[in-house]
Short mmCIF file of C-alpha atoms and ligand atoms in Angstrom, two decimals:
data_model
loop_
_atom_site.label_atom_id
_atom_site.label_comp_id
_atom_site.label_asym_id
_atom_site.label_seq_id
_atom_site.Cartn_x
_atom_site.Cartn_y
_atom_site.Cartn_z
CA MET A 1 -62.80 -2.76 12.18
CA PRO A 2 -59.24 -3.30 13.57
CA THR A 3 -58.85 -4.07 17.26
CA PRO A 4 -55.92 -2.70 19.32
CA ASP A 5 -54.27 -6.11 18.92
CA ASP A 6 -54.18 -5.65 15.13
CA VAL A 7 -52.07 -2.52 15.45
CA THR A 8 -48.51 -3.27 14.35
CA GLY A 9 -45.41 -1.93 16.06
CA GLU A 10 -44.96 0.73 13.39
CA GLN A 11 -48.52 2.06 13.79
CA LYS A 12 -48.34 2.37 17.57
CA HIS A 13 -47.99 5.86 18.96
CA SER A 14 -44.32 6.69 19.23
CA LEU A 15 -44.69 7.87 22.85
CA LEU A 16 -45.83 4.40 23.95
CA ARG A 17 -42.19 3.38 24.09
CA TYR A 18 -41.92 5.31 27.37
CA LEU A 19 -44.58 3.19 29.00
CA ARG A 20 -44.75 -0.36 30.28
CA GLN A 21 -47.09 -1.46 27.53
CA GLU A 22 -47.54 -4.94 28.94
CA ILE A 23 -49.68 -3.51 31.80
CA LEU A 24 -51.75 -1.07 29.79
CA PRO A 25 -54.48 0.12 29.76
CA THR A 26 -53.99 2.05 32.98
CA ALA A 27 -56.09 1.45 36.11
CA PHE A 28 -57.32 5.09 36.06
CA CYS A 29 -61.09 5.64 36.01
CA SER A 30 -62.56 6.87 32.79
CA GLY A 31 -62.12 10.66 32.48
CA CYS A 32 -59.49 10.87 35.29
CA GLY A 33 -56.91 13.61 34.96
CA CYS A 34 -54.10 11.19 35.85
CA GLY A 35 -54.17 10.03 32.22
CA THR A 36 -53.64 13.59 31.00
CA VAL A 37 -50.81 14.15 33.41
CA LEU A 38 -49.14 10.93 32.25
CA ARG A 39 -49.55 12.01 28.63
CA THR A 40 -48.19 15.50 29.18
CA PHE A 41 -45.25 14.16 31.20
CA VAL A 42 -44.29 11.73 28.49
CA GLN A 43 -44.60 14.52 25.91
CA ALA A 44 -42.31 16.73 28.03
CA VAL A 45 -39.67 14.00 28.40
CA ASP A 46 -39.81 13.28 24.68
CA GLU A 47 -39.51 16.95 23.68
CA LEU A 48 -36.53 17.39 26.01
CA GLY A 49 -34.88 14.36 24.40
CA LEU A 50 -34.27 12.89 27.86
CA SER A 51 -33.56 9.21 28.21
CA PRO A 52 -35.48 7.45 30.98
CA GLU A 53 -32.07 6.13 32.05
CA GLU A 54 -31.14 9.67 33.13
CA MET A 55 -34.11 9.83 35.50
CA VAL A 56 -35.26 8.48 38.82
CA LEU A 57 -38.97 8.92 39.45
CA VAL A 58 -40.23 8.97 43.04
CA THR A 59 -43.75 8.70 44.26
CA GLY A 60 -45.98 7.99 47.24
CA ILE A 61 -49.40 6.27 47.60
CA GLY A 62 -52.54 7.36 45.78
CA CYS A 63 -54.06 7.26 42.32
CA SER A 64 -51.67 9.98 41.12
CA SER A 65 -48.73 7.93 42.35
CA TRP A 66 -49.56 5.42 39.61
CA ILE A 67 -48.63 7.97 36.96
CA PRO A 68 -44.90 7.35 37.32
CA SER A 69 -45.17 3.89 38.85
CA PRO A 70 -45.73 1.42 37.33
CA TYR A 71 -46.61 3.00 33.99
CA PHE A 72 -43.51 5.05 33.14
CA LYS A 73 -40.60 2.88 32.14
CA ALA A 74 -37.76 4.27 34.23
CA ASP A 75 -36.18 3.53 37.58
CA THR A 76 -38.94 4.33 40.09
CA LEU A 77 -39.30 4.42 43.86
CA HIS A 78 -42.93 3.82 44.85
CA THR A 79 -42.60 4.86 48.48
CA THR A 80 -44.88 5.32 51.46
CA HIS A 81 -47.72 7.86 51.61
CA GLY A 82 -46.29 11.38 52.27
CA ARG A 83 -42.64 10.41 51.97
CA PRO A 84 -41.62 10.77 48.35
CA LEU A 85 -39.67 13.97 48.97
CA ALA A 86 -37.69 12.39 51.78
CA PHE A 87 -36.74 9.48 49.51
CA ALA A 88 -36.09 11.86 46.58
CA THR A 89 -33.72 13.92 48.74
CA GLY A 90 -31.62 10.79 49.48
CA VAL A 91 -31.56 9.82 45.79
CA LYS A 92 -30.50 13.28 44.67
CA ILE A 93 -27.72 13.44 47.22
CA MET A 94 -26.29 10.09 46.23
CA LEU A 95 -26.93 10.41 42.48
CA PRO A 96 -26.60 14.15 41.79
CA HIS A 97 -26.19 13.63 38.02
CA MET A 98 -29.69 12.06 37.74
CA LYS A 99 -32.91 14.01 37.10
CA VAL A 100 -34.99 13.27 40.17
CA ILE A 101 -38.72 13.76 39.57
CA VAL A 102 -41.56 13.39 42.05
CA ILE A 103 -45.13 12.92 40.81
CA ALA A 104 -47.77 12.44 43.53
CA GLY A 105 -51.10 13.69 44.82
CA ASP A 106 -52.18 16.61 46.94
CA GLY A 107 -52.72 14.33 49.94
CA ASP A 108 -49.27 12.97 49.58
CA ILE A 109 -47.35 16.19 48.90
CA ALA A 110 -49.41 18.90 50.65
CA GLY A 111 -51.13 16.81 53.38
CA ILE A 112 -49.14 14.14 55.16
CA GLY A 113 -45.92 15.19 53.32
CA GLY A 114 -46.38 18.91 53.80
CA ASN A 115 -43.38 19.34 56.08
CA HIS A 116 -41.06 17.58 53.63
CA LEU A 117 -42.39 19.88 50.91
CA ILE A 118 -41.68 23.11 52.83
CA HIS A 119 -38.19 22.07 53.78
CA SER A 120 -37.27 20.68 50.37
CA ALA A 121 -38.28 24.02 48.90
CA ARG A 122 -36.34 25.89 51.61
CA ARG A 123 -33.23 23.86 50.85
CA ASN A 124 -33.83 24.44 47.16
CA ILE A 125 -32.70 20.91 46.33
CA ASP A 126 -32.62 20.12 42.62
CA ILE A 127 -35.76 18.00 42.43
CA SER A 128 -38.77 18.59 40.18
CA VAL A 129 -42.19 17.99 41.78
CA PHE A 130 -45.44 17.59 39.89
CA MET A 131 -48.26 17.65 42.38
CA VAL A 132 -51.52 16.34 41.04
CA ASN A 133 -54.13 18.29 42.93
CA ASN A 134 -57.49 16.62 42.44
CA TRP A 135 -58.89 18.33 45.53
CA ASN A 136 -59.33 15.09 47.48
CA TYR A 137 -57.97 11.77 48.64
CA GLY A 138 -59.12 10.02 45.46
CA MET A 139 -57.78 6.53 46.00
CA THR A 140 -59.37 6.08 49.42
CA GLY A 141 -62.84 7.19 48.31
CA GLY A 142 -63.00 10.97 48.29
CA GLN A 143 -62.07 12.32 51.73
CA VAL A 144 -61.42 16.05 52.24
CA SER A 145 -57.78 17.03 51.66
CA PRO A 146 -55.87 20.21 52.56
CA THR A 147 -56.52 21.52 49.02
CA THR A 148 -60.29 20.83 48.83
CA PRO A 149 -62.10 24.05 47.89
CA MET A 150 -64.09 25.71 50.66
CA GLY A 151 -67.76 24.76 50.48
CA ALA A 152 -67.13 21.48 48.68
CA ARG A 153 -68.99 18.33 49.72
CA THR A 154 -66.76 15.30 50.20
CA THR A 155 -67.27 12.00 51.95
CA THR A 156 -65.81 13.42 55.17
CA THR A 157 -67.40 16.88 54.82
CA PRO A 158 -71.01 15.92 53.91
CA TYR A 159 -72.19 19.33 55.23
CA ARG A 160 -69.53 21.12 53.15
CA ASN A 161 -65.90 21.92 53.75
CA ILE A 162 -65.48 24.88 56.10
CA GLU A 163 -61.66 25.07 55.77
CA PRO A 164 -59.91 27.26 53.21
CA PRO A 165 -57.62 25.32 50.85
CA LEU A 166 -53.86 25.50 51.16
CA LYS A 167 -52.34 27.61 48.42
CA THR A 168 -49.62 25.06 47.92
CA ALA A 169 -47.83 26.68 44.98
CA GLU A 170 -47.65 30.05 46.77
CA LEU A 171 -46.37 28.31 49.94
CA VAL A 172 -43.64 26.59 48.00
CA ALA A 173 -42.68 29.90 46.34
CA ALA A 174 -42.47 31.59 49.73
CA ALA A 175 -40.39 28.76 51.15
CA GLY A 176 -37.64 29.34 48.56
CA ALA A 177 -38.09 27.17 45.45
CA ASN A 178 -36.37 28.33 42.26
CA TYR A 179 -39.41 27.68 40.03
CA VAL A 180 -43.13 27.41 40.79
CA SER A 181 -46.13 27.35 38.48
CA ARG A 182 -49.70 26.14 38.42
CA TRP A 183 -51.74 24.81 35.52
CA THR A 184 -54.69 22.52 35.05
CA THR A 185 -55.35 19.45 32.91
CA TYR A 186 -57.29 21.78 30.59
CA HIS A 187 -54.06 23.74 29.79
CA VAL A 188 -52.14 20.83 28.29
CA PHE A 189 -49.72 22.84 26.09
CA SER A 190 -48.77 25.19 28.94
CA LEU A 191 -48.43 22.21 31.21
CA VAL A 192 -45.98 20.44 28.90
CA LYS A 193 -43.94 23.71 28.72
CA ALA A 194 -44.00 24.09 32.49
CA MET A 195 -42.93 20.47 33.00
CA LYS A 196 -40.04 20.90 30.59
CA TYR A 197 -38.97 24.04 32.35
CA ALA A 198 -39.24 22.43 35.80
CA ILE A 199 -37.20 19.41 34.71
CA THR A 200 -34.38 21.54 33.32
CA LYS A 201 -34.34 24.31 35.88
CA LYS A 202 -31.70 23.90 38.61
CA GLY A 203 -33.00 23.96 42.16
CA PHE A 204 -36.39 23.01 43.55
CA SER A 205 -39.10 23.18 40.89
CA PHE A 206 -42.80 22.68 41.63
CA VAL A 207 -45.70 22.51 39.28
CA GLU A 208 -49.15 22.25 40.81
CA ILE A 209 -51.49 20.51 38.37
CA ILE A 210 -55.15 20.97 39.11
CA SER A 211 -56.63 17.71 37.89
CA GLN A 212 -59.98 15.95 37.88
CA CYS A 213 -61.21 13.04 39.91
CA PRO A 214 -64.70 12.51 38.41
CA VAL A 215 -65.31 9.43 40.50
CA SER A 216 -64.35 10.01 44.18
CA TYR A 217 -64.59 13.78 44.18
CA GLY A 218 -67.06 14.24 41.33
CA LYS A 219 -69.75 12.09 42.86
CA LEU A 220 -70.51 14.74 45.53
CA ALA A 221 -69.34 17.77 43.57
CA GLY A 222 -71.95 17.26 40.84
CA MET A 223 -69.24 16.87 38.19
CA ARG A 224 -69.42 13.33 37.01
CA THR A 225 -67.28 13.36 33.85
CA GLY A 226 -63.84 14.49 32.83
CA SER A 227 -65.32 17.08 30.52
CA ASP A 228 -67.48 18.61 33.33
CA PHE A 229 -64.21 19.32 35.16
CA LEU A 230 -62.35 20.59 32.08
CA ARG A 231 -65.18 23.10 31.46
CA HIS A 232 -64.96 24.17 35.09
CA PHE A 233 -61.16 24.57 34.86
CA ARG A 234 -61.53 26.59 31.64
CA ASP A 235 -64.19 28.88 33.06
CA HIS A 236 -62.56 29.47 36.48
CA SER A 237 -58.89 29.93 35.53
CA ILE A 238 -57.31 33.31 35.67
CA ARG A 239 -53.70 34.29 34.80
CA VAL A 240 -51.27 35.22 37.54
CA ALA A 241 -50.77 38.75 36.20
CA LYS A 242 -54.53 39.46 36.11
CA ALA A 243 -55.03 37.85 39.55
CA ARG A 244 -52.44 40.18 41.09
CA GLU A 245 -54.65 43.17 40.18
CA LEU A 246 -57.69 41.75 41.99
CA PRO A 247 -58.61 41.78 45.69
CA GLU A 248 -58.22 38.38 47.38
CA LYS A 249 -61.93 37.86 47.94
CA GLU A 250 -62.61 38.03 44.19
CA LEU A 251 -60.19 35.11 43.72
CA ARG A 252 -62.00 32.68 45.98
CA ASP A 253 -63.53 30.54 43.24
CA LYS A 254 -60.71 31.14 40.73
CA ILE A 255 -57.81 28.95 39.75
CA VAL A 256 -54.73 31.14 39.39
CA VAL A 257 -52.61 29.75 36.59
CA GLY A 258 -49.15 30.60 35.25
CA LYS A 259 -45.68 31.15 36.64
CA ILE A 260 -45.73 32.12 40.28
CA VAL A 261 -42.01 32.48 40.92
CA GLU A 262 -38.70 32.05 39.25
CA ARG A 263 -35.33 32.73 40.86
CA ASP A 264 -31.70 31.52 40.59
CA GLU A 265 -30.66 30.80 44.16
CA ASP A 266 -27.96 28.23 44.91
CA GLU A 267 -28.96 24.61 44.97
CA PHE A 268 -28.60 22.36 48.00
CA VAL A 269 -26.61 19.32 46.75
CA ASP A 270 -23.91 21.45 45.09
CA LYS A 271 -23.39 23.30 48.36
CA LEU A 272 -23.33 20.02 50.30
CA TYR A 273 -20.63 18.58 48.06
CA ARG A 274 -18.62 21.80 48.27
CA VAL A 275 -18.69 21.72 52.08
CA ASN A 276 -17.69 18.06 52.01
CA GLU A 277 -14.74 18.77 49.72
CA ILE A 278 -13.50 21.63 51.83
CA GLN A 279 -13.78 19.44 54.91
CA ALA A 280 -12.09 16.51 53.20
CA GLU A 281 -9.16 18.71 52.20
CA LYS A 282 -8.75 19.99 55.76
CA LEU A 283 -8.78 16.44 57.11
CA GLY A 284 -6.58 15.13 54.33
CA VAL A 285 -9.03 12.41 53.35
CA LYS A 286 -10.08 11.29 49.90
CA LYS A 287 -11.72 14.16 48.05
CA GLY A 288 -15.49 14.35 48.33
CA ARG A 289 -15.82 11.78 51.11
CA VAL A 290 -15.81 12.62 54.80
CA SER A 291 -16.16 9.66 57.13
CA ALA A 292 -18.58 9.94 59.99
CA GLU A 293 -15.84 9.05 62.52
C1 TPP B 301 -49.37 6.66 56.35
C2 TPP B 301 -50.60 6.37 55.55
N1 TPP B 301 -51.72 7.02 55.84
C3 TPP B 301 -52.85 6.83 55.11
C4 TPP B 301 -52.82 5.94 54.03
C5 TPP B 301 -54.08 5.69 53.24
N2 TPP B 301 -54.04 6.41 52.01
C6 TPP B 301 -53.64 5.80 50.85
S1 TPP B 301 -53.76 6.76 49.54
C7 TPP B 301 -54.39 8.04 50.48
C8 TPP B 301 -54.77 9.37 49.90
C9 TPP B 301 -54.25 9.65 48.55
O1 TPP B 301 -54.62 10.96 48.23
P1 TPP B 301 -53.70 11.77 47.29
O2 TPP B 301 -52.30 11.74 47.71
O3 TPP B 301 -54.33 13.10 47.11
O4 TPP B 301 -53.74 10.93 45.92
P2 TPP B 301 -54.98 10.70 44.95
O5 TPP B 301 -55.44 9.30 45.22
O6 TPP B 301 -56.04 11.72 45.23
O7 TPP B 301 -54.38 10.84 43.57
C10 TPP B 301 -54.46 7.68 51.81
C11 TPP B 301 -54.97 8.57 52.91
C12 TPP B 301 -51.60 5.30 53.77
N3 TPP B 301 -51.50 4.45 52.71
N4 TPP B 301 -50.51 5.53 54.51
S1 SF4 B 302 -60.65 7.61 42.02
FE1 SF4 B 302 -60.46 9.63 41.09
S2 SF4 B 302 -58.23 10.06 41.04
FE2 SF4 B 302 -58.51 7.83 41.38
S3 SF4 B 302 -58.42 6.95 39.30
FE3 SF4 B 302 -60.58 7.29 39.79
S4 SF4 B 302 -61.02 9.34 38.94
FE4 SF4 B 302 -58.82 9.15 39.08
MG1 MG B 303 -55.67 13.80 45.64
#
């Protein structure tokens, strides 16, 4: 029986070349959705024919933040909890030709970083965000997050969560993003398509990925394995078009999947550079650069 060490370079999966193989296997728990998100992201990058040299990946702190960093072999900013969009905004402004991609958790993006999310979407800056929504703060042991379903038991809501979850994708759509969709780790083919679309679409793109945390969340939710969650995602998902026909109260235990919005509004960095150029011309300074003085 061959061991993984016996596998020659030629036999290795071709997508492994996108990963830092020297630190594999990943630190994700068995059955964690982070592995699926990493796999679908690599597939999307490969299908687009993108070189990792054309990308900057930005992330925060949490299990999901390990998807881009350290595993994906590209330039990566592993920033502070809640701040990936602030860092990503700076990167995109200074390196507008690069694909700037944020992959991080629900706590990071919708909790502590919620304000950055709303205003990045409002500005419609050309950044793609993949928010891994595992319904809890996985890395720190399973605390309630802003996206935890109502009624769920978590380590900080042992008597069940009484707060309704934030509809993050709908919020981002309302704030002005050019592309928003939601899928789950069960819908891998649709997820790859959505990631490809989000990466290529100009303006702010947001894909909410409902994902499983069988360890920190699952221990109190009664779903202990990855497949328990996948069955749940399969049985509770409903397409956007169908959901729009139903009253809101019938959607309480449903996961609405599909494209939520698509528009072609102007993007932020283009406008910023245009304003700078006009101003530079007026001031007679070198094109594209306006000094703060
Ligand atoms: C400013 C700050 N507050 C809190 C923490 C502790 N902390 C680290 S990860 C994390 C939650 C991560 O949850 P999420 O972003 O949903 O990622 P997940 O682990 O679930 O993938 C928290 C609260 C921190 N590192 N920095
Ligand atoms: S704690 Fe949860 S989110 Fe973190 S690696 Fe384990 S299963 Fe995944
Ligand atoms: Mg989380």
